[in-house]
Short mmCIF file of C-alpha atoms in Angstrom, two decimals:
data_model
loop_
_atom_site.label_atom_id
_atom_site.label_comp_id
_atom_site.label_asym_id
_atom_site.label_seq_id
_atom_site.Cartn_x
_atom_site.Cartn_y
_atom_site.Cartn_z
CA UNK L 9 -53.17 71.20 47.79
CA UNK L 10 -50.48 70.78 45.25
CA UNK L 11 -47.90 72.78 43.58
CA UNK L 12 -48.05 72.72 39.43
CA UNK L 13 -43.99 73.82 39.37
CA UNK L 14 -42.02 70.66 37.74
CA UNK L 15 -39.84 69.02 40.84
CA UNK L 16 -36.05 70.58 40.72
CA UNK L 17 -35.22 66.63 40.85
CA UNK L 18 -37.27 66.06 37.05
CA UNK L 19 -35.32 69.88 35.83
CA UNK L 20 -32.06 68.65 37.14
CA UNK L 21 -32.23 65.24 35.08
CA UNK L 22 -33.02 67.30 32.16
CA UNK L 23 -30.30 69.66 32.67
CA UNK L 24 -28.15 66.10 32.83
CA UNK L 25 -29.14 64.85 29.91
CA UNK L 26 -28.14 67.72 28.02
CA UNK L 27 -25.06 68.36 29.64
CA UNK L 28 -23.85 64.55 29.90
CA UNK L 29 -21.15 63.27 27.41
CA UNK L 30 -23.44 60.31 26.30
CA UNK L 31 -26.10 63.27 25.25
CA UNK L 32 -24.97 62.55 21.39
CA UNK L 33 -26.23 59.24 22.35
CA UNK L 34 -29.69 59.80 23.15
CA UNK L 35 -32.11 59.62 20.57
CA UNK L 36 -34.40 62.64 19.94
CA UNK L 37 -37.50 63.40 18.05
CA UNK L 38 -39.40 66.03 16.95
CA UNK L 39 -42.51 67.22 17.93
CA UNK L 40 -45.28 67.40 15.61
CA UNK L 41 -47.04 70.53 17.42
CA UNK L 42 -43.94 72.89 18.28
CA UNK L 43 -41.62 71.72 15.80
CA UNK L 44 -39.17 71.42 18.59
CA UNK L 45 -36.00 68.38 18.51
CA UNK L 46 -36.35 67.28 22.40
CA UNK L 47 -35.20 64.09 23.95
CA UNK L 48 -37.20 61.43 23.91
CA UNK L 49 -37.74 61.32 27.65
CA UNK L 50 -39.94 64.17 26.91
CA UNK L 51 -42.45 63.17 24.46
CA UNK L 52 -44.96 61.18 23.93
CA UNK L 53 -44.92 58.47 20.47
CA UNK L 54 -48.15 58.07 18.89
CA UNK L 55 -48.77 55.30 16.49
CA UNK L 56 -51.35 53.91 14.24
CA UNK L 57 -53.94 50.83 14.81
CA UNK L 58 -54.95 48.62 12.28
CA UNK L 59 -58.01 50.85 11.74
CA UNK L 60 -55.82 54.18 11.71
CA UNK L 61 -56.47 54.45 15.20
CA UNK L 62 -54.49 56.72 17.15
CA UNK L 63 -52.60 54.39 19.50
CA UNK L 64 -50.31 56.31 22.75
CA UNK L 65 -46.99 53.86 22.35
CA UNK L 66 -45.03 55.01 25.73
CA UNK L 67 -42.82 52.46 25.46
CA UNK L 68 -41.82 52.98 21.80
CA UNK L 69 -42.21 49.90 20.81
CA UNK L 70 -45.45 49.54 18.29
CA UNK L 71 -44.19 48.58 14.74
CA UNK L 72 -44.82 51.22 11.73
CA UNK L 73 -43.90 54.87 11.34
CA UNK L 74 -45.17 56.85 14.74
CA UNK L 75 -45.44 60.52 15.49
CA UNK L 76 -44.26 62.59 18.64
CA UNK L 77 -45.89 65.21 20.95
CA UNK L 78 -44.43 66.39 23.83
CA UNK L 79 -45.65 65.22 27.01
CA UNK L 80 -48.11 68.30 28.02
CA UNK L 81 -51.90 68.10 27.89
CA UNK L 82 -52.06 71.65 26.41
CA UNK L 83 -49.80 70.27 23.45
CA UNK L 84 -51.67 66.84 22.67
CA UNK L 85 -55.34 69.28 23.01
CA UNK L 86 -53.77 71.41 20.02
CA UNK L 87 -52.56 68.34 18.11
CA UNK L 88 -55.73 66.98 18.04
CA UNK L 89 -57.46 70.42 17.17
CA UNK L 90 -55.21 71.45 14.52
CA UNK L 91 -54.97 67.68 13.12
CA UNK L 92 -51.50 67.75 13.27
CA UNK L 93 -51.23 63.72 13.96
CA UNK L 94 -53.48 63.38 10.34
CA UNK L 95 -50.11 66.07 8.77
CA UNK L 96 -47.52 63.62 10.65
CA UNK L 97 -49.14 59.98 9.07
CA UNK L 98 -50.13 62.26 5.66
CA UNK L 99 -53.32 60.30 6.22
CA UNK L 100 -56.88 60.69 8.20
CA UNK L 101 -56.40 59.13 11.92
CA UNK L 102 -59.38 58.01 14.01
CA UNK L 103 -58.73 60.02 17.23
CA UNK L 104 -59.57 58.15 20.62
CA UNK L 105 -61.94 59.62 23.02
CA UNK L 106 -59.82 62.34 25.25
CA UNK L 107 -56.75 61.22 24.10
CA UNK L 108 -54.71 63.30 26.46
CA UNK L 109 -56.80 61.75 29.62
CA UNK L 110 -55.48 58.29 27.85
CA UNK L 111 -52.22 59.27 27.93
CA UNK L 112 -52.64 60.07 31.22
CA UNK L 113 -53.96 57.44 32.68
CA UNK L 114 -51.51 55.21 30.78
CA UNK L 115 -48.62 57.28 32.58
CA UNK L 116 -50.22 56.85 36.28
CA UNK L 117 -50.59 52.75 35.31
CA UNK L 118 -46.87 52.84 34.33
CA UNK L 119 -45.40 54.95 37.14
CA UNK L 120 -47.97 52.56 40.09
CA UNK L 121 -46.10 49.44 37.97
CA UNK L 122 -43.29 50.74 38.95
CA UNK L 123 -43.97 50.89 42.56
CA UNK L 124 -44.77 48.00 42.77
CA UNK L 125 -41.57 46.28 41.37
CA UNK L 126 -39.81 48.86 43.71
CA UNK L 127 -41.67 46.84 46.07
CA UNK L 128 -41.06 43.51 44.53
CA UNK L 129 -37.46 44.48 44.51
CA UNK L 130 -36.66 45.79 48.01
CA UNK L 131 -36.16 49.28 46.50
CA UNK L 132 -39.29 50.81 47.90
CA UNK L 133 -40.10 51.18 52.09
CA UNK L 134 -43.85 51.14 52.89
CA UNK L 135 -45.25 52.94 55.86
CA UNK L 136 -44.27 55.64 58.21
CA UNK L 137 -41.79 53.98 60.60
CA UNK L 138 -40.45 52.16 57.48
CA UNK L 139 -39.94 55.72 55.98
CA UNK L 140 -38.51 57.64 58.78
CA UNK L 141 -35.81 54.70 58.76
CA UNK L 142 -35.23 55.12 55.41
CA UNK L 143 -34.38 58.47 55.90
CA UNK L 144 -31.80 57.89 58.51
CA UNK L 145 -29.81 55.61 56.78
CA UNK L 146 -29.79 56.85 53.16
CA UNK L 147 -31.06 59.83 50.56
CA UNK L 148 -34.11 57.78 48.46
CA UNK L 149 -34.78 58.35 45.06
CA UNK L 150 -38.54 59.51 45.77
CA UNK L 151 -40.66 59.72 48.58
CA UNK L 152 -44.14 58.98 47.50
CA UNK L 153 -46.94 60.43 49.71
CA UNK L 154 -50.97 59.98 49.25
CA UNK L 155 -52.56 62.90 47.88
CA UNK L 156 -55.38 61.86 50.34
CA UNK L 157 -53.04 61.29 53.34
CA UNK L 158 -52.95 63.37 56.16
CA UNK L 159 -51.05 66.51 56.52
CA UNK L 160 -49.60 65.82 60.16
CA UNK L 161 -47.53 62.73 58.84
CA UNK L 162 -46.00 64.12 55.89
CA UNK L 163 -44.99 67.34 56.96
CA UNK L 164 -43.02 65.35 59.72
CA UNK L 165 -41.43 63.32 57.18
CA UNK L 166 -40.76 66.65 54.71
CA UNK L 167 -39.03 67.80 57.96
CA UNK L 168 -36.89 65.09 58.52
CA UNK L 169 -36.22 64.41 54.62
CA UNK L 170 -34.76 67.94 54.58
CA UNK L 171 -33.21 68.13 58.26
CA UNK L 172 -31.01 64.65 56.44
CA UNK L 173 -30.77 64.97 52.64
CA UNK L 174 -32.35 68.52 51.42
CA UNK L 175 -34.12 68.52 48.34
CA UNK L 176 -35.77 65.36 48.17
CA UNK L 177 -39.01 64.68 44.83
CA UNK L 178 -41.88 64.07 45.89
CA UNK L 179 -44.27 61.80 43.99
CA UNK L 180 -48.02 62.89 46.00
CA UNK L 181 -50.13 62.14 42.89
CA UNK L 182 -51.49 58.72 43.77
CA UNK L 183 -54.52 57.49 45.95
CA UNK L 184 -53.13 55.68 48.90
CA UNK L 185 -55.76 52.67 47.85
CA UNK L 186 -54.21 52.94 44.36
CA UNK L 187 -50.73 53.20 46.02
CA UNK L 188 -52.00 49.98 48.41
CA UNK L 189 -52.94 48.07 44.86
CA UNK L 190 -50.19 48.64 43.02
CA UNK L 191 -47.68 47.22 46.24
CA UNK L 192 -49.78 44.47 47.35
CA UNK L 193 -50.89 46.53 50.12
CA UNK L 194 -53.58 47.87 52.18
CA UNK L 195 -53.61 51.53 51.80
CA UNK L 196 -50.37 52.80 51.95
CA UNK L 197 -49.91 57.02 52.72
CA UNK L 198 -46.43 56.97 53.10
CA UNK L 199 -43.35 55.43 50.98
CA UNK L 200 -39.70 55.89 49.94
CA UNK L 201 -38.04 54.71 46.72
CA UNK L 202 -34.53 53.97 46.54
CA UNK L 203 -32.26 54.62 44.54
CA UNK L 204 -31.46 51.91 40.98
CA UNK L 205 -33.09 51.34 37.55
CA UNK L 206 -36.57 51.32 39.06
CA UNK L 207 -35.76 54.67 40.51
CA UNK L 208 -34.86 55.84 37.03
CA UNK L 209 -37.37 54.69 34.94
CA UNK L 210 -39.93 56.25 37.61
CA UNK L 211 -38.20 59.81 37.12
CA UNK L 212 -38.82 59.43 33.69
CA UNK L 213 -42.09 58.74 34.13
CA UNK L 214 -43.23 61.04 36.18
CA UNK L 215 -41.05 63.76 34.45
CA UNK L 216 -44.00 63.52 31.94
CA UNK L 217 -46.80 62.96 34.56
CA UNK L 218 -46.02 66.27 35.32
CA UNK L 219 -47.47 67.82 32.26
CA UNK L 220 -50.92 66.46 32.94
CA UNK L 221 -51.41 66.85 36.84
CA UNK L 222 -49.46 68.14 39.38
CA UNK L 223 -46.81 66.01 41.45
CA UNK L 224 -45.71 67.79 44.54
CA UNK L 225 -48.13 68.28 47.79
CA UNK L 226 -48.03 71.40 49.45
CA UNK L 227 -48.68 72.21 53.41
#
């Protein structure tokens, strides 16, 4: 079972980039359903095909004018009922099949590509006893736990992640075959991310994960 509440880790690094002095830095957007000026970090761009195809851009980088939703399923389902994208491009737009589920599934490619360059890296410990080490010698990033992996091993390593650091995100969205794939792996229930740039990006990703599925296991 898993909690729907946003991390405190993904609030936090909102509150941060709000608060920080390089906040007149960031770039920010505005969203084509709410009408609301957030940070990028928090919204989706949309851009346009060659055949006025609706195209999710979650890198930004697509050439031509693009629109932006905020990064909630309930928000991209009333964009594409009230044709909002078709106000935002002042033209007709060819609307994918479930777009949201796109986006989705776009976001879970990008945060397991992540993982695995953690991996790549040396930023990301795989298994159990790998984990519990981790834990002893440094606060990760993330700990990433299968949503299909048993209950007895992570609530021993929620134990011992809180005994050591306290609040510590929890990624427990991912298969531990598609976890396993995305490392180079066999299955893999258990991880820990450390902290850097991959660790970053990651947190931004799954900052808008978590308005399509829920992130955090529960006991």
């Amino acid at each position: 079972m898993v909690s729907t509440s946003t991390p405190s880790c993904l609030k936090r690094a909102r509150r941060r980039r709000l608060t920080s002095p390089r906040a007149s830095l960031m770039r920010e957007r505005r969203c084509v359903v709410t009408g609301e000026v957030r940070e990028e970090a928090d919204l989706v761009r949309m851009a346009l095909g060659p055949d006025s195809e609706l195209v999710p851009d979650l890198a930004a980088k697509l050439p031509g004018r693009g629109a932006w939703v905020s990064a909630e399923r309930s928000l991209i389902e009333k964009a594409v009922k009230k044709s909002a994208f078709n106000r935002a491009f002042g033209c007709p737009v060819k609307m994918p099949e479930d777009l949201p589920g796109l986006v989705e599934g776009q976001l879970v490619a990008r945060a397991l590509s992540l993982l695995g360059l953690a991996r790549r890296s040396g930023d990301l410990a795989v298994g159990y006893d790998a984990v519990r080490l981790a834990l002893k010698s440094a606060k990760p990033a993330w700990r990433i736990e299968a949503s299909d992996g048993a209950e007895d091993g992570r609530s021993k390593l929620d134990r011992l992640a809180f005994a050591a650091w306290g609040d510590v995100p929890v990624a427990g969205c991912f298969t531990a075959e598609a976890i396993g794939d995305a490392t180079g792996r066999a299955p893999v229930v258990h991880a820990a991310m450390s902290k850097g740039s991959q660790a970053r990006a990651f947190t931004t990703v799954m900052g808008k994960l978590s308005g399509f599925r829920p992130l955090v296991p529960q006991g």
